[in-house]
Each structure stands twice: as structure tokens, then as C-alpha cells.
Amino acid sequence: MRLSGIRRGKKKLTDGMTLADRLLLAALVIISVSGLIFIKEAFPQGTDVRIEVNGKLAYKLPLNNNAIIAVKGIDGDTVVEIKNRKVRITESPCPNKICIHNGWIDRGAIACLPNRVTVFVDSSEGKENKAIDAITG
Amino acid sequence: MQSQDKYRIALLSAYAIAIHSFENLLPTPIPWFRLGIANIITLATLVLYGFRSAMMVTLIRVILSSIFIGTFLGPGFIMSLFGGVSSTAAMGITFSLFPRLFGPVGLSLIGALFHNAAQLFIAYLLFVQQIKAVLIVAPLLILLGTITGVVNGFIGNILIKNIEDK
């Protein structure tokens, strides 16, 4: 196994591949790539958005439906936007606007403490996460 | 088993252990992602010296490397052992049933696939126990395994040709 030997072998790299090798390679690539795409589509209902005001559940929405809702907090309306399976707070009456600077999230939570509005992204298993239609006040 | 075979298995195992231990030091972008370059030795052993030698080299490699690295009997060792054994078994069965159908690249791909499948299965049984989590990781793991499998197969092919030429 000298270096010259390796160089000699390199010229015909694909020579050692049989037809079955190529077919197997193609099949594996197709299966895994389509699997990567399919798996993301297969579990979109796994997560939903839970909005709490003052520690009480105000809204529960699916993460895969785009929506803009105004949540009544103690100081005014906090506007929550759901788009492309992500959530953000776009408007809030709070002084620091920390919640707005948090930007888009797809897991965890954003809290607007002055207005007592907290947005959670939950991953709930089973059928409990049937969408409750939000009615903005 | 002849003494020449023993000498060969010892030498090949030593190479495999060195590669396996070295690979363990390499940083990888994903914590559980391994290149599987030690499989090149298993592959060459299988094609040149047969299934029994390949399985022995794999077992010696997995057990001794884990003792050197310090993961012996730990979760990583269990994953490594089941992955290595099922990958070698799958390559060996394929090679003895259809000796001319697959070249080293195809065998390497089969080895990588079964290595991943076995590890996912063990991970599911022992650690995760959530079929959803396993299913989400599976395609990515198979894709990465396919890429490393092809590269290892090419290197194995060159190695086999060079040893045969001697």
C-alpha cells in the first residue's frame, strides 16, 4: 500500500462500482432525502401555541395556521403573529419591548412581563391539540 | 485457523483499533456523528479473507478500542458493538449470497445502513423509547451514513486493489 499505488487507483475511482452499487446508492439517497422532507410534513400537528394572560389560558392555536391575534393584557393589546410555524410578538404596550426583540420562536416561550402575556410553544402528543378557533376581542 | 490467519487478524485489528481511536478524537459537527472509517478495515478483511476474519476484526476492534478510550460497557460501547456486529453480519451475508453483485462501495453502503439501523434500534430500546424521535432522526442518519459509506467504499476499494496487487 504505497502512495504511488493509491494514486494509480485514483484514476479509475468509479471502476470498482457495479451496477447494483449505483442502484443501491441512488435508492438510499432518494429514500433518505424524501424521508427528510416527508418527516417534517408528517408531524406538523405536534406543536401548538398557548397564550396565557396573568397565568390563565387565553388562546390555544395550532402552530401551522398563520394568524395574527391581539391579546388583551393588563395594559393593552399585545399582538401575536403566527407565520410559517413560528411565533413572534409584533406589538406590545410594554416599555422595554423585550418581547418584540425576542423575534421569531418555534419552541420555548416569549414573555411580556409588564403586560402579563406569555406565549408558549408546546409540543403536545395525541389528539388533545385540536385547534380552538381564536376569537379576537 | 492457521498461524498466518492469526497474524493477519492481529495486524488488521491493530489498524482498525488505531483508526477507531483516532476517529474518536476528531471533532464532529453533530455529537453522535461518526465517519466510520474503521469500517474500511472490516470491508477489506471481508472481501480478502472472508466473513469469519471480518467479524473477528470487528469484535476485537470494538472491545479493545472501548477499553482504550474508556467507554467499555457504557452506552457508547453497546451502540458501537451492536452497530459493528450487525453491519459486519449484513455485509458478510450479502457478500456470501451475492459475491459478484455488489462491489466494495455497495457493501460499504449496506454496512453503513445496518450500522445506523442497529444503533437506532438500540437507542430506541435503551435510551429514547419514543418512536417519533427515532423516526425524525432516521432519514438524516441514513443520508449521512450513505455519504460516509460511499467514501469509505471507495477507499476500501483502493485498499483491496493495492493489497491484491502485492
CSV table of C-alpha atoms in Angstrom, one decimal, chain B residues 13-149:
chain,number,residue,atom,x,y,z
B,13,SER,CA,-7.3,-5.4,14.2
B,14,ALA,CA,-4.4,-3.2,15.2
B,15,TYR,CA,-5.0,-1.0,12.2
B,16,ALA,CA,-8.7,-0.9,12.9
B,17,ILE,CA,-8.2,0.0,16.6
B,18,ALA,CA,-5.8,2.7,15.6
B,19,ILE,CA,-8.3,4.2,13.1
B,20,HIS,CA,-11.2,3.8,15.5
B,21,SER,CA,-9.4,5.5,18.4
B,22,PHE,CA,-8.1,8.3,16.1
B,23,GLU,CA,-11.6,8.8,14.7
B,24,ASN,CA,-12.9,9.2,18.3
B,25,LEU,CA,-10.6,12.2,18.8
B,26,LEU,CA,-11.9,14.0,15.7
B,27,PRO,CA,-14.4,16.7,16.4
B,28,THR,CA,-17.7,16.3,14.5
B,29,PRO,CA,-20.4,18.8,13.8
B,30,ILE,CA,-23.1,16.6,15.3
B,31,PRO,CA,-22.2,14.8,18.6
B,32,TRP,CA,-23.3,11.3,17.6
B,33,PHE,CA,-22.0,11.6,14.0
B,34,ARG,CA,-19.1,9.3,13.2
B,35,LEU,CA,-17.2,8.8,10.0
B,36,GLY,CA,-17.0,5.1,10.3
B,37,ILE,CA,-13.6,4.9,8.7
B,38,ALA,CA,-12.6,1.8,10.8
B,39,ASN,CA,-15.2,0.0,8.7
B,40,ILE,CA,-12.8,0.2,5.8
B,41,ILE,CA,-10.6,-2.4,7.5
B,42,THR,CA,-13.7,-4.6,8.1
B,43,LEU,CA,-14.6,-4.2,4.5
B,44,ALA,CA,-11.2,-5.1,3.2
B,45,THR,CA,-10.9,-8.1,5.6
B,46,LEU,CA,-14.3,-9.4,4.4
B,47,VAL,CA,-13.5,-9.2,0.7
B,48,LEU,CA,-10.0,-10.5,1.0
B,49,TYR,CA,-10.1,-13.0,3.9
B,50,GLY,CA,-13.7,-13.9,4.4
B,51,PHE,CA,-16.6,-13.4,6.9
B,52,ARG,CA,-15.1,-15.1,10.0
B,53,SER,CA,-11.9,-12.9,9.9
B,54,ALA,CA,-14.0,-9.8,9.3
B,55,MET,CA,-16.3,-10.5,12.3
B,56,MET,CA,-13.2,-11.2,14.5
B,57,VAL,CA,-11.5,-8.0,13.5
B,58,THR,CA,-14.7,-6.1,14.2
B,59,LEU,CA,-15.2,-7.7,17.7
B,60,ILE,CA,-11.6,-7.1,18.6
B,61,ARG,CA,-11.7,-3.6,17.4
B,62,VAL,CA,-14.9,-2.6,19.2
B,63,ILE,CA,-13.9,-4.2,22.5
B,64,LEU,CA,-10.3,-3.2,22.7
B,65,SER,CA,-10.9,0.4,21.4
B,66,SER,CA,-13.6,0.9,24.0
B,67,ILE,CA,-11.2,-0.2,26.7
B,68,PHE,CA,-8.5,2.2,25.4
B,69,ILE,CA,-11.0,5.1,25.1
B,70,GLY,CA,-12.6,4.3,28.4
B,71,THR,CA,-16.2,3.6,27.3
B,72,PHE,CA,-16.1,-0.2,27.8
B,73,LEU,CA,-19.6,-1.5,28.8
B,74,GLY,CA,-21.0,2.1,28.7
B,75,PRO,CA,-23.9,3.2,26.4
B,76,GLY,CA,-21.5,4.2,23.6
B,77,PHE,CA,-19.9,0.7,23.8
B,78,ILE,CA,-23.3,-1.0,23.5
B,79,MET,CA,-24.2,1.1,20.4
B,80,SER,CA,-20.8,0.5,18.9
B,81,LEU,CA,-20.9,-3.2,19.5
B,82,PHE,CA,-24.4,-3.8,18.1
B,83,GLY,CA,-23.7,-1.4,15.2
B,84,GLY,CA,-20.4,-3.1,14.3
B,85,VAL,CA,-21.7,-6.7,14.6
B,86,SER,CA,-24.9,-6.1,12.6
B,87,SER,CA,-23.0,-4.1,9.9
B,88,THR,CA,-20.4,-6.8,9.6
B,89,ALA,CA,-23.1,-9.5,9.5
B,90,ALA,CA,-25.1,-7.7,6.9
B,91,MET,CA,-22.0,-7.2,4.7
B,92,GLY,CA,-20.9,-10.8,5.2
B,93,ILE,CA,-24.3,-12.3,4.4
B,94,THR,CA,-24.6,-10.1,1.3
B,95,PHE,CA,-21.1,-10.9,0.2
B,96,SER,CA,-21.6,-14.7,0.6
B,97,LEU,CA,-25.0,-14.8,-1.0
B,98,PHE,CA,-24.3,-12.5,-4.0
B,99,PRO,CA,-20.5,-12.3,-4.3
B,100,ARG,CA,-20.5,-10.6,-7.7
B,101,LEU,CA,-23.5,-8.4,-7.4
B,102,PHE,CA,-22.1,-5.7,-5.1
B,103,GLY,CA,-18.6,-4.2,-5.1
B,104,PRO,CA,-16.8,-2.7,-2.1
B,105,VAL,CA,-18.9,0.5,-2.4
B,106,GLY,CA,-22.2,-1.4,-2.3
B,107,LEU,CA,-21.0,-3.5,0.6
B,108,SER,CA,-19.9,-0.4,2.5
B,109,LEU,CA,-23.3,1.2,1.9
B,110,ILE,CA,-25.1,-1.9,3.2
B,111,GLY,CA,-22.7,-1.9,6.2
B,112,ALA,CA,-23.4,1.8,6.9
B,113,LEU,CA,-27.2,1.3,6.6
B,114,PHE,CA,-27.3,-1.6,9.0
B,115,HIS,CA,-24.9,0.1,11.4
B,116,ASN,CA,-27.3,3.0,11.6
B,117,ALA,CA,-30.4,0.8,11.7
B,118,ALA,CA,-29.0,-1.2,14.6
B,119,GLN,CA,-27.9,1.9,16.5
B,120,LEU,CA,-31.4,3.5,16.1
B,121,PHE,CA,-33.0,0.3,17.3
B,122,ILE,CA,-30.7,0.1,20.4
B,123,ALA,CA,-31.2,3.8,21.1
B,124,TYR,CA,-34.9,3.3,20.9
B,125,LEU,CA,-34.8,0.2,23.2
B,126,LEU,CA,-32.4,1.5,25.8
B,127,PHE,CA,-32.4,5.3,25.8
B,128,VAL,CA,-35.1,7.2,23.9
B,129,GLN,CA,-38.2,5.0,23.9
B,130,GLN,CA,-40.0,7.5,21.7
B,131,ILE,CA,-40.6,6.2,18.2
B,132,LYS,CA,-41.3,9.7,16.9
B,133,ALA,CA,-37.9,11.0,18.0
B,134,VAL,CA,-36.2,8.0,16.4
B,135,LEU,CA,-38.2,8.4,13.1
B,136,ILE,CA,-37.3,12.1,12.9
B,137,VAL,CA,-33.5,11.4,13.2
B,138,ALA,CA,-33.6,8.3,10.9
B,139,PRO,CA,-33.5,9.9,7.5
B,140,LEU,CA,-30.7,12.3,8.4
B,141,LEU,CA,-28.7,9.4,9.9
B,142,ILE,CA,-29.2,7.3,6.8
B,143,LEU,CA,-28.3,10.2,4.5
B,144,LEU,CA,-25.1,10.9,6.4
B,145,GLY,CA,-24.4,7.1,6.5
B,146,THR,CA,-24.8,6.9,2.8
B,147,ILE,CA,-22.3,9.7,2.2
B,148,THR,CA,-19.7,8.3,4.5
B,149,GLY,CA,-20.5,4.8,3.2
